[in-house]
mmCIF file of C-alpha atoms and ligand atoms in Angstrom:
data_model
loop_
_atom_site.group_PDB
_atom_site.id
_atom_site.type_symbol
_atom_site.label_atom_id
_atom_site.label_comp_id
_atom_site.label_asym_id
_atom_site.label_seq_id
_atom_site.Cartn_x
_atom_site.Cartn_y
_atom_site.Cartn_z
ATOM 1 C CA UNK O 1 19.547 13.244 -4.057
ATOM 2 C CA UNK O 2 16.734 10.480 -4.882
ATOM 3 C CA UNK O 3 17.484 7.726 -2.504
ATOM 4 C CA UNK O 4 15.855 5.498 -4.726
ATOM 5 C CA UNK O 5 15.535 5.082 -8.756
ATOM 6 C CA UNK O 6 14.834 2.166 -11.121
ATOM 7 C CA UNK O 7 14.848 2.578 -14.597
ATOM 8 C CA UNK O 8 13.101 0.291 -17.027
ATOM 9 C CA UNK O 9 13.531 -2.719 -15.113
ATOM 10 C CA UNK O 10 12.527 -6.017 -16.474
ATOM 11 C CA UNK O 11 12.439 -9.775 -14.783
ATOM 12 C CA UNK O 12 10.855 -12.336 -17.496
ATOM 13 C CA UNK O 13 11.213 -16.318 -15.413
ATOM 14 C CA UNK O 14 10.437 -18.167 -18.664
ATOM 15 C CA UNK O 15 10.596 -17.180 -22.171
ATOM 16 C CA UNK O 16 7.282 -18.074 -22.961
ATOM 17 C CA UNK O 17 5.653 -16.396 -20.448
ATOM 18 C CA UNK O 18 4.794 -12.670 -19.371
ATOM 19 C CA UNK O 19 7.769 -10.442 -18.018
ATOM 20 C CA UNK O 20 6.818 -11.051 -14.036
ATOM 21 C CA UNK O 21 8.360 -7.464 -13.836
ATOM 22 C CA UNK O 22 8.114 -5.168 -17.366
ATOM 23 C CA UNK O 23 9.922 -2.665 -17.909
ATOM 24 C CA UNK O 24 9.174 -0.445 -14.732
ATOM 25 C CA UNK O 25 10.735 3.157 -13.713
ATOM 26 C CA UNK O 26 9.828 4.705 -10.500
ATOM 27 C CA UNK O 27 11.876 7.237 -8.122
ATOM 28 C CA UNK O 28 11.022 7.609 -4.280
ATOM 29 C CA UNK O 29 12.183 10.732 -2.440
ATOM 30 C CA UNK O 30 14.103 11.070 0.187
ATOM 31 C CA UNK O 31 12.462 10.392 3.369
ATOM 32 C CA UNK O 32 9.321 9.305 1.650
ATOM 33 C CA UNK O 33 7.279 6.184 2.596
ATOM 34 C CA UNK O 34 6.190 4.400 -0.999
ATOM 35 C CA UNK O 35 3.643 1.470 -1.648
ATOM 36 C CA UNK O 36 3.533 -0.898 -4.442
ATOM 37 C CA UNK O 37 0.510 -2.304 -4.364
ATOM 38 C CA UNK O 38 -1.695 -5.145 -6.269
ATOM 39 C CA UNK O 39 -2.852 -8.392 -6.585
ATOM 40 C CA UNK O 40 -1.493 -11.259 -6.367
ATOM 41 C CA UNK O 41 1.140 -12.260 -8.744
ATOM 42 C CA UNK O 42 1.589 -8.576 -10.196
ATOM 43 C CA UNK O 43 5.261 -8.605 -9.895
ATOM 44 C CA UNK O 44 6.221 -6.873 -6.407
ATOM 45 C CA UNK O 45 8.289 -9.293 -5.176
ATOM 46 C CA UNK O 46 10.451 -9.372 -7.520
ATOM 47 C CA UNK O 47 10.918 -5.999 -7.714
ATOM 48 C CA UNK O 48 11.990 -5.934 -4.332
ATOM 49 C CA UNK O 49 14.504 -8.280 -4.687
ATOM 50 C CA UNK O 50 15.814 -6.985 -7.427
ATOM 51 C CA UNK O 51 16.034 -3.587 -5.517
ATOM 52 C CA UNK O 52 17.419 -5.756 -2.553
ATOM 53 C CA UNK O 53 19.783 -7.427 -5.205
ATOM 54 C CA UNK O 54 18.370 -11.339 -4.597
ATOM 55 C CA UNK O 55 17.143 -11.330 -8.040
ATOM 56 C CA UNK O 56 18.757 -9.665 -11.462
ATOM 57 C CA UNK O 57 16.783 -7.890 -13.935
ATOM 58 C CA UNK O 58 17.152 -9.111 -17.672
ATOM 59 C CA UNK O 59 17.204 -5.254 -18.441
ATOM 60 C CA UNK O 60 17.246 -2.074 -16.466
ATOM 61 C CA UNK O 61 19.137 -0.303 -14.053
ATOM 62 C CA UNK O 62 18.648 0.261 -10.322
ATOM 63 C CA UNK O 63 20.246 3.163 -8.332
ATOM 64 C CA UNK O 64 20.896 3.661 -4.831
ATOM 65 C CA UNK O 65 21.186 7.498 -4.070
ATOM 66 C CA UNK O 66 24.035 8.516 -6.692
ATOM 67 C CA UNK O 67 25.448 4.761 -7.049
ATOM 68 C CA UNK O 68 24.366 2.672 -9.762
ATOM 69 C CA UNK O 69 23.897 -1.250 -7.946
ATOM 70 C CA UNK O 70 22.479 -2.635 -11.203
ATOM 71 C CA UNK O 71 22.499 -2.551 -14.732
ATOM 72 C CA UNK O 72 24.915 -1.353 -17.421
ATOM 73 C CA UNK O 73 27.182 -5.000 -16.208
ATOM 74 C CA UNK O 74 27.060 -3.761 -12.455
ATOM 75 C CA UNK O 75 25.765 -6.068 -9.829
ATOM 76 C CA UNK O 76 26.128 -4.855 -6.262
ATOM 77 C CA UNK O 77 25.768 -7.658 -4.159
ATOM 78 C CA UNK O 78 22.909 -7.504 -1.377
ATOM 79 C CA UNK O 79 25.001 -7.239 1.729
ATOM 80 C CA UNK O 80 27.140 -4.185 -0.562
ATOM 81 C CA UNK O 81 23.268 -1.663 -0.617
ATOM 82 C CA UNK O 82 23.429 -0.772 2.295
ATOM 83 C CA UNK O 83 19.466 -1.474 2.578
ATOM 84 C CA UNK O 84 17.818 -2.147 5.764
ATOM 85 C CA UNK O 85 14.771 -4.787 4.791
ATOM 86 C CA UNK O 86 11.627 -5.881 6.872
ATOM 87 C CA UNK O 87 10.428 -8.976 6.247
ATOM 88 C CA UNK O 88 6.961 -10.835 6.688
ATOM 89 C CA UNK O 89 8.070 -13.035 9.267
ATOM 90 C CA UNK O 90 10.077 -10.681 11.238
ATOM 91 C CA UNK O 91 13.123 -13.309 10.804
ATOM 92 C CA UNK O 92 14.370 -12.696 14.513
ATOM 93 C CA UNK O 93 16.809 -15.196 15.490
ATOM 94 C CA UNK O 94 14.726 -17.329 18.348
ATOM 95 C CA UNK O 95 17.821 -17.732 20.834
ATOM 96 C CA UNK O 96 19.180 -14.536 20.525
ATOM 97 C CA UNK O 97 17.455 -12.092 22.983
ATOM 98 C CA UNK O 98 15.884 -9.066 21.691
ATOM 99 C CA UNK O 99 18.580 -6.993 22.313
ATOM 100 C CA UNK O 100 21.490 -9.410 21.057
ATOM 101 C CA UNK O 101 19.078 -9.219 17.707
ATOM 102 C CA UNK O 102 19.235 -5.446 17.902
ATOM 103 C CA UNK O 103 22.939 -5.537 18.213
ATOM 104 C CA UNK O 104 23.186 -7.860 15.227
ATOM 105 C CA UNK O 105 22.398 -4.926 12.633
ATOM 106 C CA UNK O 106 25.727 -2.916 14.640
ATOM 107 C CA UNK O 107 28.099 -5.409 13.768
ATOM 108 C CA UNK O 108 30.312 -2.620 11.709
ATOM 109 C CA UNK O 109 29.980 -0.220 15.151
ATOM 110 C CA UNK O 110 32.852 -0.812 17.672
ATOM 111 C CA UNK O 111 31.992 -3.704 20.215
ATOM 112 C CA UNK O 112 31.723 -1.382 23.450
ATOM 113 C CA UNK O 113 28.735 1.192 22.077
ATOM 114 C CA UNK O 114 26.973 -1.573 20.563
ATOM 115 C CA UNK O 115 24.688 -2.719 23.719
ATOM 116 C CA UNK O 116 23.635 1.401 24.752
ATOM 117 C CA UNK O 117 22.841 1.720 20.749
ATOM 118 C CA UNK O 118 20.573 -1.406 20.521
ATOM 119 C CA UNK O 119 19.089 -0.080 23.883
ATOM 120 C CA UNK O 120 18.492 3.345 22.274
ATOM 121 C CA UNK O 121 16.940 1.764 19.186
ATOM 122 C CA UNK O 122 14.510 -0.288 21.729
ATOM 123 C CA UNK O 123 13.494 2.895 23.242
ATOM 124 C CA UNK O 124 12.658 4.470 19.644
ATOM 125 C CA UNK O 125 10.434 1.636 18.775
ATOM 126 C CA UNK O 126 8.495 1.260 22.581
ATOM 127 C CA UNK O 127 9.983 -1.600 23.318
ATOM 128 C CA UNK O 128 11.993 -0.196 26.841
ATOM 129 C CA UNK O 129 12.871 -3.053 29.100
ATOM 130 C CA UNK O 130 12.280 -5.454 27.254
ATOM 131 C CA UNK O 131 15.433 -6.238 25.825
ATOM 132 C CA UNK O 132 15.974 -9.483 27.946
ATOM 133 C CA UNK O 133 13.426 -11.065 26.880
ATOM 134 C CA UNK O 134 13.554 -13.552 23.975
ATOM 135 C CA UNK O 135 11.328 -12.764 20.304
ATOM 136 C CA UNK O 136 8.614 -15.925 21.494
ATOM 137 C CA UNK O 137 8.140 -13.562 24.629
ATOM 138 C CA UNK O 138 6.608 -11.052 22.401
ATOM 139 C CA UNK O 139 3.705 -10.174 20.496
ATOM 140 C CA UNK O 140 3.780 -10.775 16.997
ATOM 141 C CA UNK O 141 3.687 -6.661 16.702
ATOM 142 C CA UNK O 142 6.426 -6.389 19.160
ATOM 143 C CA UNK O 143 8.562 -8.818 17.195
ATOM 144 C CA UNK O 144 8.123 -6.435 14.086
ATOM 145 C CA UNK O 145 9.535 -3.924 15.901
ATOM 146 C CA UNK O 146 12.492 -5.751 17.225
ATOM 147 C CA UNK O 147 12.971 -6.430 13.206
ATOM 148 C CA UNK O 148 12.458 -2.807 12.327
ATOM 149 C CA UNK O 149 14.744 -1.785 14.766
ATOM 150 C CA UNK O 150 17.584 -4.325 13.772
ATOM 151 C CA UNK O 151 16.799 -3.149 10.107
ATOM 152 C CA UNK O 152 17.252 0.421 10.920
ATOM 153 C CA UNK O 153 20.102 0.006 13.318
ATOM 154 C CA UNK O 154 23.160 0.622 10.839
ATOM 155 C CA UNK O 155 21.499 3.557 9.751
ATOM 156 C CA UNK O 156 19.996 2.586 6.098
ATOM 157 C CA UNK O 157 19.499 5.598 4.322
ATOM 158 C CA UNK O 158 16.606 3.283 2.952
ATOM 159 C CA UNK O 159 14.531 0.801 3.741
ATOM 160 C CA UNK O 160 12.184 -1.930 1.997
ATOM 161 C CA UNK O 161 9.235 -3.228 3.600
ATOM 162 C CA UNK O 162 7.829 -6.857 2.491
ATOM 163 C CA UNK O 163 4.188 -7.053 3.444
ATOM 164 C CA UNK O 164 5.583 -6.345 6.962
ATOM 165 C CA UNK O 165 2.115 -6.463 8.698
ATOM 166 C CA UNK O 166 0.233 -9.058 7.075
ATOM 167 C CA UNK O 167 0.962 -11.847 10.003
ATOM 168 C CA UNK O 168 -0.564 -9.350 12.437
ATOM 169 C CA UNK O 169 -4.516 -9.424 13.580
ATOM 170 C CA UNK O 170 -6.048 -5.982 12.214
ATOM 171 C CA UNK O 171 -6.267 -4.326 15.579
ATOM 172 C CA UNK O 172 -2.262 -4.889 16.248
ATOM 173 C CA UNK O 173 -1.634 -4.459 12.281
ATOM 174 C CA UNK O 174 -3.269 -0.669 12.277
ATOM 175 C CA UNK O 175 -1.097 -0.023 16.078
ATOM 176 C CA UNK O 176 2.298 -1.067 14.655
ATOM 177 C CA UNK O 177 1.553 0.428 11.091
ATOM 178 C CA UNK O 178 1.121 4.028 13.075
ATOM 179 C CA UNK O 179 4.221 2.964 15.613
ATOM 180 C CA UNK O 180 6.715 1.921 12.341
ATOM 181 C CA UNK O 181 5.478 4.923 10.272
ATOM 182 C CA UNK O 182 6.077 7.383 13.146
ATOM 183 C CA UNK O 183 9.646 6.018 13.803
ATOM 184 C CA UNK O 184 10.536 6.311 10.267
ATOM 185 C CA UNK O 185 9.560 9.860 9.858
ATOM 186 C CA UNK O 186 11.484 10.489 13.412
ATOM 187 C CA UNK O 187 14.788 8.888 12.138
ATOM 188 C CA UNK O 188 13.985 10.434 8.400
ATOM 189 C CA UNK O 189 14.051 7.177 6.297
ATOM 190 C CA UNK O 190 12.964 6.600 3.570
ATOM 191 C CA UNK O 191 11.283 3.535 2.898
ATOM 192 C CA UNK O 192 9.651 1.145 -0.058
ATOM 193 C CA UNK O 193 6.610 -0.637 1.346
ATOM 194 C CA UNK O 194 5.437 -3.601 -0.855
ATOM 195 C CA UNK O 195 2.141 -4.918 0.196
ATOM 196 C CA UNK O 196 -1.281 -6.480 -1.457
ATOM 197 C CA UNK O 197 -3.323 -4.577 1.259
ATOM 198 C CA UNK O 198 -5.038 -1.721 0.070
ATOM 199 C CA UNK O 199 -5.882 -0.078 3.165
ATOM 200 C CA UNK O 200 -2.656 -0.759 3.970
ATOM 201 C CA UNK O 201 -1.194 1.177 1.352
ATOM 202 C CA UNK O 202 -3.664 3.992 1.523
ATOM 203 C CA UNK O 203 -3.143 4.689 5.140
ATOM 204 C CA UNK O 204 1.025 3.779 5.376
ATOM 205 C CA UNK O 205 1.914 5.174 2.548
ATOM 206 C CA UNK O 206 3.356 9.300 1.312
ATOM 207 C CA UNK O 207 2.194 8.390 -2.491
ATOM 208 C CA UNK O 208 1.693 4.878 -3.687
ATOM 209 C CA UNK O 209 1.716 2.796 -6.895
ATOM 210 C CA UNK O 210 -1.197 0.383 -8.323
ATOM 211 C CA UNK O 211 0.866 -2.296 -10.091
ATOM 212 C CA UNK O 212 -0.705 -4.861 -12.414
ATOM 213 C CA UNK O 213 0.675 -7.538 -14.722
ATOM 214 C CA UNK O 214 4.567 -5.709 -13.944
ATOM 215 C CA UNK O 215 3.723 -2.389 -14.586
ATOM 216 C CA UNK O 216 2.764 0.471 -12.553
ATOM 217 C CA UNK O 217 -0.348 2.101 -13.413
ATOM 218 C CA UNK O 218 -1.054 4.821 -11.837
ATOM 219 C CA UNK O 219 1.281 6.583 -8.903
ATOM 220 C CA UNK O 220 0.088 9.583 -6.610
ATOM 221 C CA UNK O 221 -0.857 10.434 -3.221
ATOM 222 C CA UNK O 222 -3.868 7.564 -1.339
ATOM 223 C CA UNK O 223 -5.701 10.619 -1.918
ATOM 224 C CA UNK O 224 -5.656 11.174 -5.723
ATOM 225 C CA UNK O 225 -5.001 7.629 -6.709
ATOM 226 C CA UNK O 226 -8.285 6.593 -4.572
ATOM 227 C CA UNK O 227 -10.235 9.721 -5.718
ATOM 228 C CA UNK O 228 -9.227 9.823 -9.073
ATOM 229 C CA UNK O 229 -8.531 6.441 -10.515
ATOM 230 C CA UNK O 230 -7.071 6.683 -13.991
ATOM 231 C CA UNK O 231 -8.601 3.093 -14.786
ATOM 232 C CA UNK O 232 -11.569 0.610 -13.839
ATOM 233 C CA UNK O 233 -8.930 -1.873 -12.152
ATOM 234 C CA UNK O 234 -7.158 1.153 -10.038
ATOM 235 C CA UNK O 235 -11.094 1.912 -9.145
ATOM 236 C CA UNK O 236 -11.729 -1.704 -8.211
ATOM 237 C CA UNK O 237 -8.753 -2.379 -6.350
ATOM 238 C CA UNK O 238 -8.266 0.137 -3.911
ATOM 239 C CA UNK O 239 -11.544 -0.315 -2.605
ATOM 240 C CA UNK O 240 -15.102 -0.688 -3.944
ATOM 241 C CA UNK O 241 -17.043 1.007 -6.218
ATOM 242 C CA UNK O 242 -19.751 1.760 -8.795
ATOM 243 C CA UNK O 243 -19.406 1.735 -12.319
ATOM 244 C CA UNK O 244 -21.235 2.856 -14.924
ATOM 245 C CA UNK O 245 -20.944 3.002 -19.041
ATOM 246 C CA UNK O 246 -22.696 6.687 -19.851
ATOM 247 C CA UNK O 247 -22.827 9.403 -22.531
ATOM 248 C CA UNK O 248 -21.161 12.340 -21.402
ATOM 249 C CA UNK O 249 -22.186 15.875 -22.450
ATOM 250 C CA UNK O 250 -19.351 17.808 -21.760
ATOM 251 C CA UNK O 251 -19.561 18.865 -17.528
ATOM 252 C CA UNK O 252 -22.395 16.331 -17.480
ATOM 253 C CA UNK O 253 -23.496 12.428 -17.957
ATOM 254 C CA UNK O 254 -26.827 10.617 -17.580
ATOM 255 C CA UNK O 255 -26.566 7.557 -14.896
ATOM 256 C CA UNK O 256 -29.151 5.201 -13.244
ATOM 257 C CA UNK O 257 -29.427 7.507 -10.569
ATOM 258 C CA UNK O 258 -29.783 10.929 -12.749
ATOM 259 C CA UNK O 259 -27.672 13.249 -14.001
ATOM 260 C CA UNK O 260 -24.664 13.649 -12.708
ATOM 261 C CA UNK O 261 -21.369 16.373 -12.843
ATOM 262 C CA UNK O 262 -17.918 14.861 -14.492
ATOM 263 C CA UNK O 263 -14.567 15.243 -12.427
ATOM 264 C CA UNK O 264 -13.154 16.595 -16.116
ATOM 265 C CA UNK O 265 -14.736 17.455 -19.215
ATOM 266 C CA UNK O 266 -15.826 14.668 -21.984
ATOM 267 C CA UNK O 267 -17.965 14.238 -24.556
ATOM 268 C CA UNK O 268 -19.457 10.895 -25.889
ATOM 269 C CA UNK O 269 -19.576 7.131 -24.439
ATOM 270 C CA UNK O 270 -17.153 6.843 -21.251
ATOM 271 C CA UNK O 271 -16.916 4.770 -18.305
ATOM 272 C CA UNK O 272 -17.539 6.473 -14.850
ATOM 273 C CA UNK O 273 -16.404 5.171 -11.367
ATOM 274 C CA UNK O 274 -18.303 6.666 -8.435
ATOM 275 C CA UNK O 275 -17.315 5.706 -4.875
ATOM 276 C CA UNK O 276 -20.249 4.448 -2.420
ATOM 277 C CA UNK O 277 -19.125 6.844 0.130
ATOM 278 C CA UNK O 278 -19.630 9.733 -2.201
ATOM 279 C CA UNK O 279 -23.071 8.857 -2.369
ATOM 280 C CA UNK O 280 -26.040 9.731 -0.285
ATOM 281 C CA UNK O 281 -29.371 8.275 0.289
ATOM 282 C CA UNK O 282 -32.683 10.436 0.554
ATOM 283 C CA UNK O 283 -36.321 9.792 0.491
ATOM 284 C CA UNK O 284 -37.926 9.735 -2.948
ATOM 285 C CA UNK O 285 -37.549 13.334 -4.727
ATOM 286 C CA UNK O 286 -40.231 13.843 -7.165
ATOM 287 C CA UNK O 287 -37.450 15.466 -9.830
ATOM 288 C CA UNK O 288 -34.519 12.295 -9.403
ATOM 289 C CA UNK O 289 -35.058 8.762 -10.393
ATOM 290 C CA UNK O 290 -36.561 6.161 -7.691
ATOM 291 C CA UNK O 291 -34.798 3.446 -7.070
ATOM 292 C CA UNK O 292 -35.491 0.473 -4.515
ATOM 293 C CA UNK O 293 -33.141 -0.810 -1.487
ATOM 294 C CA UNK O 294 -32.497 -4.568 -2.649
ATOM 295 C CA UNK O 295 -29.962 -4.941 0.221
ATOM 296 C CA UNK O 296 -28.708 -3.743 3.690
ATOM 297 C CA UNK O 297 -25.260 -4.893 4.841
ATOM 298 C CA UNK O 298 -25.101 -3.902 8.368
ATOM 299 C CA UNK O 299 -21.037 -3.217 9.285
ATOM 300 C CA UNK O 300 -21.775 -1.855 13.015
ATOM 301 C CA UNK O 301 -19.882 1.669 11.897
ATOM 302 C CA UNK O 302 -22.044 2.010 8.693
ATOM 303 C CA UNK O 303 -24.546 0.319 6.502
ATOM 304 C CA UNK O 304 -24.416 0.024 2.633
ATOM 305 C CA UNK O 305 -26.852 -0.333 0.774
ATOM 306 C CA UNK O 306 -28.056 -1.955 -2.596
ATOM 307 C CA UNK O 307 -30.403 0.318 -4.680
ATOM 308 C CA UNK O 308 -31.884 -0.872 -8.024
ATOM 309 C CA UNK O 309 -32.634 1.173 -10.689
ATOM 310 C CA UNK O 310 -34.292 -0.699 -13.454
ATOM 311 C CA UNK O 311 -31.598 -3.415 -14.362
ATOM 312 C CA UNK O 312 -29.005 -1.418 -12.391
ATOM 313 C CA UNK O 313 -27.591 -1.724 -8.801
ATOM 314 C CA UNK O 314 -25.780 1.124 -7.176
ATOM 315 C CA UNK O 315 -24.158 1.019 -4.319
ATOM 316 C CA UNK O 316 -24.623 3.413 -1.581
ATOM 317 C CA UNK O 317 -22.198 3.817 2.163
ATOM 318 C CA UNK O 318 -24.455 5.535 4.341
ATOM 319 C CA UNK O 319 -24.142 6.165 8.358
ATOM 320 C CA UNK O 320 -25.439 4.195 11.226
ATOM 321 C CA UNK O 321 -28.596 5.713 11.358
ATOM 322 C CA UNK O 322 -29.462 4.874 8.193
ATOM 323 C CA UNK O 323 -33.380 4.286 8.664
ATOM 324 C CA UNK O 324 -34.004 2.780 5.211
ATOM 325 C CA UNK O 325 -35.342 -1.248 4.999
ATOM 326 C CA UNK O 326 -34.848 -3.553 2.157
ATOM 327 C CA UNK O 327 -38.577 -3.006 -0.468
ATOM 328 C CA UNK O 328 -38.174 0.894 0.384
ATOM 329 C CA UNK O 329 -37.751 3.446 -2.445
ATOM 330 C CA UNK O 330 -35.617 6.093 -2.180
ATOM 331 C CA UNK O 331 -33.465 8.682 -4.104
ATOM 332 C CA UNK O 332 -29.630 8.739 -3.989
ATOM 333 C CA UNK O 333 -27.389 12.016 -4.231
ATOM 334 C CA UNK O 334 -24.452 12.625 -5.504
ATOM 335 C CA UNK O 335 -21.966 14.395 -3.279
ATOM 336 C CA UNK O 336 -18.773 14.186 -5.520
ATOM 337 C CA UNK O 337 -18.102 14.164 -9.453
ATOM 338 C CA UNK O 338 -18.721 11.238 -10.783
ATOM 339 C CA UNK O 339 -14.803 10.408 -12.030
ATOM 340 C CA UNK O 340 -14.032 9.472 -16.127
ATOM 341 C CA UNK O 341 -11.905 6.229 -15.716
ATOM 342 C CA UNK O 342 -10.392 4.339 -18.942
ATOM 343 C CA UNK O 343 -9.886 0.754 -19.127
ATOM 344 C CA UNK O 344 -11.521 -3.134 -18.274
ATOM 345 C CA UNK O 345 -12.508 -4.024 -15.191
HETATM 346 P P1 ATP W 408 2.373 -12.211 -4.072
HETATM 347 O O1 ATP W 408 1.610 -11.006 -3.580
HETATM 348 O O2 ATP W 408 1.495 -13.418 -4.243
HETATM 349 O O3 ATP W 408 3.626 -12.483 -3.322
HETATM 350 P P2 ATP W 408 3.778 -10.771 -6.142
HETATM 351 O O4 ATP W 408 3.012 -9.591 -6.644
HETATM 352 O O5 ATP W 408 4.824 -10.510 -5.145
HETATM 353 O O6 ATP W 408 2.788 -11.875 -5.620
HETATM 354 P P3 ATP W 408 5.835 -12.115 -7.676
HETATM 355 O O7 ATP W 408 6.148 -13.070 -6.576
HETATM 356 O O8 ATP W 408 6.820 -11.050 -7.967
HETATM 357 O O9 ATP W 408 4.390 -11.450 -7.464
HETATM 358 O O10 ATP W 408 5.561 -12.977 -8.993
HETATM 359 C C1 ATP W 408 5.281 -12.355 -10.266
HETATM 360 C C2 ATP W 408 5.085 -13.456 -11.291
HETATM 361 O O11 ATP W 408 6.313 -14.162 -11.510
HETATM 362 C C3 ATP W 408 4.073 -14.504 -10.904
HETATM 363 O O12 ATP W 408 3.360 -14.881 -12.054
HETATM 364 C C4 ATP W 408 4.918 -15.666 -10.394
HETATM 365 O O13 ATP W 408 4.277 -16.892 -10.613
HETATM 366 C C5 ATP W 408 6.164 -15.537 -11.254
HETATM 367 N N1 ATP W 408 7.378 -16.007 -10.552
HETATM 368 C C6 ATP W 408 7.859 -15.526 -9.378
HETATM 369 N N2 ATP W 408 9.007 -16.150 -9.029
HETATM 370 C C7 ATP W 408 9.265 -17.065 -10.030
HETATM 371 C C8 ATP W 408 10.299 -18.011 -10.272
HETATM 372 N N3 ATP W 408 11.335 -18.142 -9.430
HETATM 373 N N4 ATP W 408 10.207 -18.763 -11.392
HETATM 374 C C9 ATP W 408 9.191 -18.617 -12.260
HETATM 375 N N5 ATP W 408 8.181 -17.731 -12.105
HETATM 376 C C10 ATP W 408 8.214 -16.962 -11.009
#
């Protein structure tokens, strides 16, 4: 059974403006981990709470496994789903101890079993022995933990994520991501992550969706959305890249840096996206074009580099060691396709 389906949902605040939501379907698996992501102001919010049931859609229906919770004149109320929901700012209730927080979420299990349950749940989350202490006692990640394990405590058969990691400093944000994904995969939950963190996405996520302007735009593993962006903004967003207007000859195009192979087949004008990591500097080959390093952005890990060809600039991730200074010409490879994307920037 599909834990999770929405069907042509639609949220428009104000007539005269854009539908913040428009007219968006998606299904999640069961015990799958799904991303929304995008910018700003794309609409996942309030697609969450209509999921959650804060917010009702102007059209559309949302199902919970084989319940219907919206649409066709249903509206389950939010506490009626049966969804377990992470928020932001952990929402832990400051005088409550962690494990009188934890036993909040068992309020429908009989008093008595309540205290070894939340103590079971603080174990599954790494959080043993410290159940006495209050949420301030705890790191920020800890804290998101407590609310994860609250969240999961009455057993949701799914669970919605709201940008759970964004108050966390990277180093604690990548920990708990691993720590949260690993418990959900344990207790086999499925669970909606919505997030403007592309990394985030990529590396949480089962498959993921690029939502712009209230649609989704493209949906697929971190692998083929990242590798295979359908457009120029799903190219842009999830990380950077170089692109490049070219006239394709069926397996081949011309670019600034030479000739290069096509992920598909085309023929004619068409826009090409080419990741900097899939890219790799050389010294000058007699039979490729020469370009010239304009920049080097040292990142301690790697270094990328700026390399002009004529009027164009390509960018180019290489290692460490990368030996090359800015004034130096060199020739760049190509290690991948070169991918056909449609679409503005
Ligand atoms: P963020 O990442 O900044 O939280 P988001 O992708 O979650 O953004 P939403 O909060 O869903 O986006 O907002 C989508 C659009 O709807 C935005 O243009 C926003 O200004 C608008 N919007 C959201 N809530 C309301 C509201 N209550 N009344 C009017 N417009 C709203």
């Amino acid at each position: 059974m599909t834990p999770l389906r929405i069907d042509h949902i639609t949220r428009r605040y104000l007539p005269s403006h854009p539908a913040a939501v428009d007219a968006l379907s998606l299904q999640v698996q069961p015990q799958e981990v799904f991303a929304i992501v995008g910018p700003s102001g794309c609409g996942k919010t309030t697609t969450l709470r209509i999921i959650a049931g804060f917010e009702r859609p102007d059209a559309g229906s949302v199902w919970i496994g084989d319940r219907l919770v919206e649409g066709d004149g249903v509206h389950v109320p939010a506490e009626k789903r049966h969804i377990g929901i992470v928020f932001q700012d952990y929402a832990l209730f400051p005088h409550l101890d962690v494990v009188h927080n934890v036993m909040f979420g068992l309020h429908q299990m009989p008093r008595r079993n309540r205290k070894a349950r939340a103590l079971e749940l603080l174990e599954m989350v790494g959080l043993t022995g410290m159940g006495d202490r209050k949420p301030q006692q705890l790191s920020g990640g800890q804290q998101q933990r407590v609310a994860l394990a609250r969240s999961i405590a009455p057993m949701p058969k799914f669970i919605l994520l709201d940008e759970p990691f964004s108050n966390l400093d990277p180093a604690l944000r990548a920990e708990t991501r691993h720590q949260v994904k690993q418990v959900l995969k344990e207790m086999k939950i499925t669970a909606l992550l919505v997030t403007h963190d592309q990394e985030e996405a990529l590396s949480f996520a089962d498959r993921i969706g690029v939502m712009r302007d209230g649609k989704l735009l493209q949906v697929g593993t971190p692998q083929q959305v990242y590798n295979h962006p359908a457009s120029a903004f799903v190219a842009n967003f999830l990380g950077r890249t170089n692109l490049f207007n070219a006239e394709a000859t069926g397996e081949h195009a011309a670019t600034p840096m030479g000739e290069m192979c096509l992920s598909c087949p085309a023929k004619g004008p068409v826009l090409l996206s080419v990741r900097p990591e899939h890219l790799r500097i050389a010294p000058p080959h007699p039979d490729e074009p020469l370009g010239t390093v304009v920049s080097r952005e040292f990142k301690g890990h790697d270094v990328t580099l700026k390399v002009c060809f004529g009027d164009r600039q390509v960018l180019v991730h290489t290692d460490y060691t990368c030996p090359y200074q800015v004034g130096q010409s060199v020739s760049v490879l190509h290690a991948e396709p070169a991918v056909v994307v449609t679409g503005d920037v």
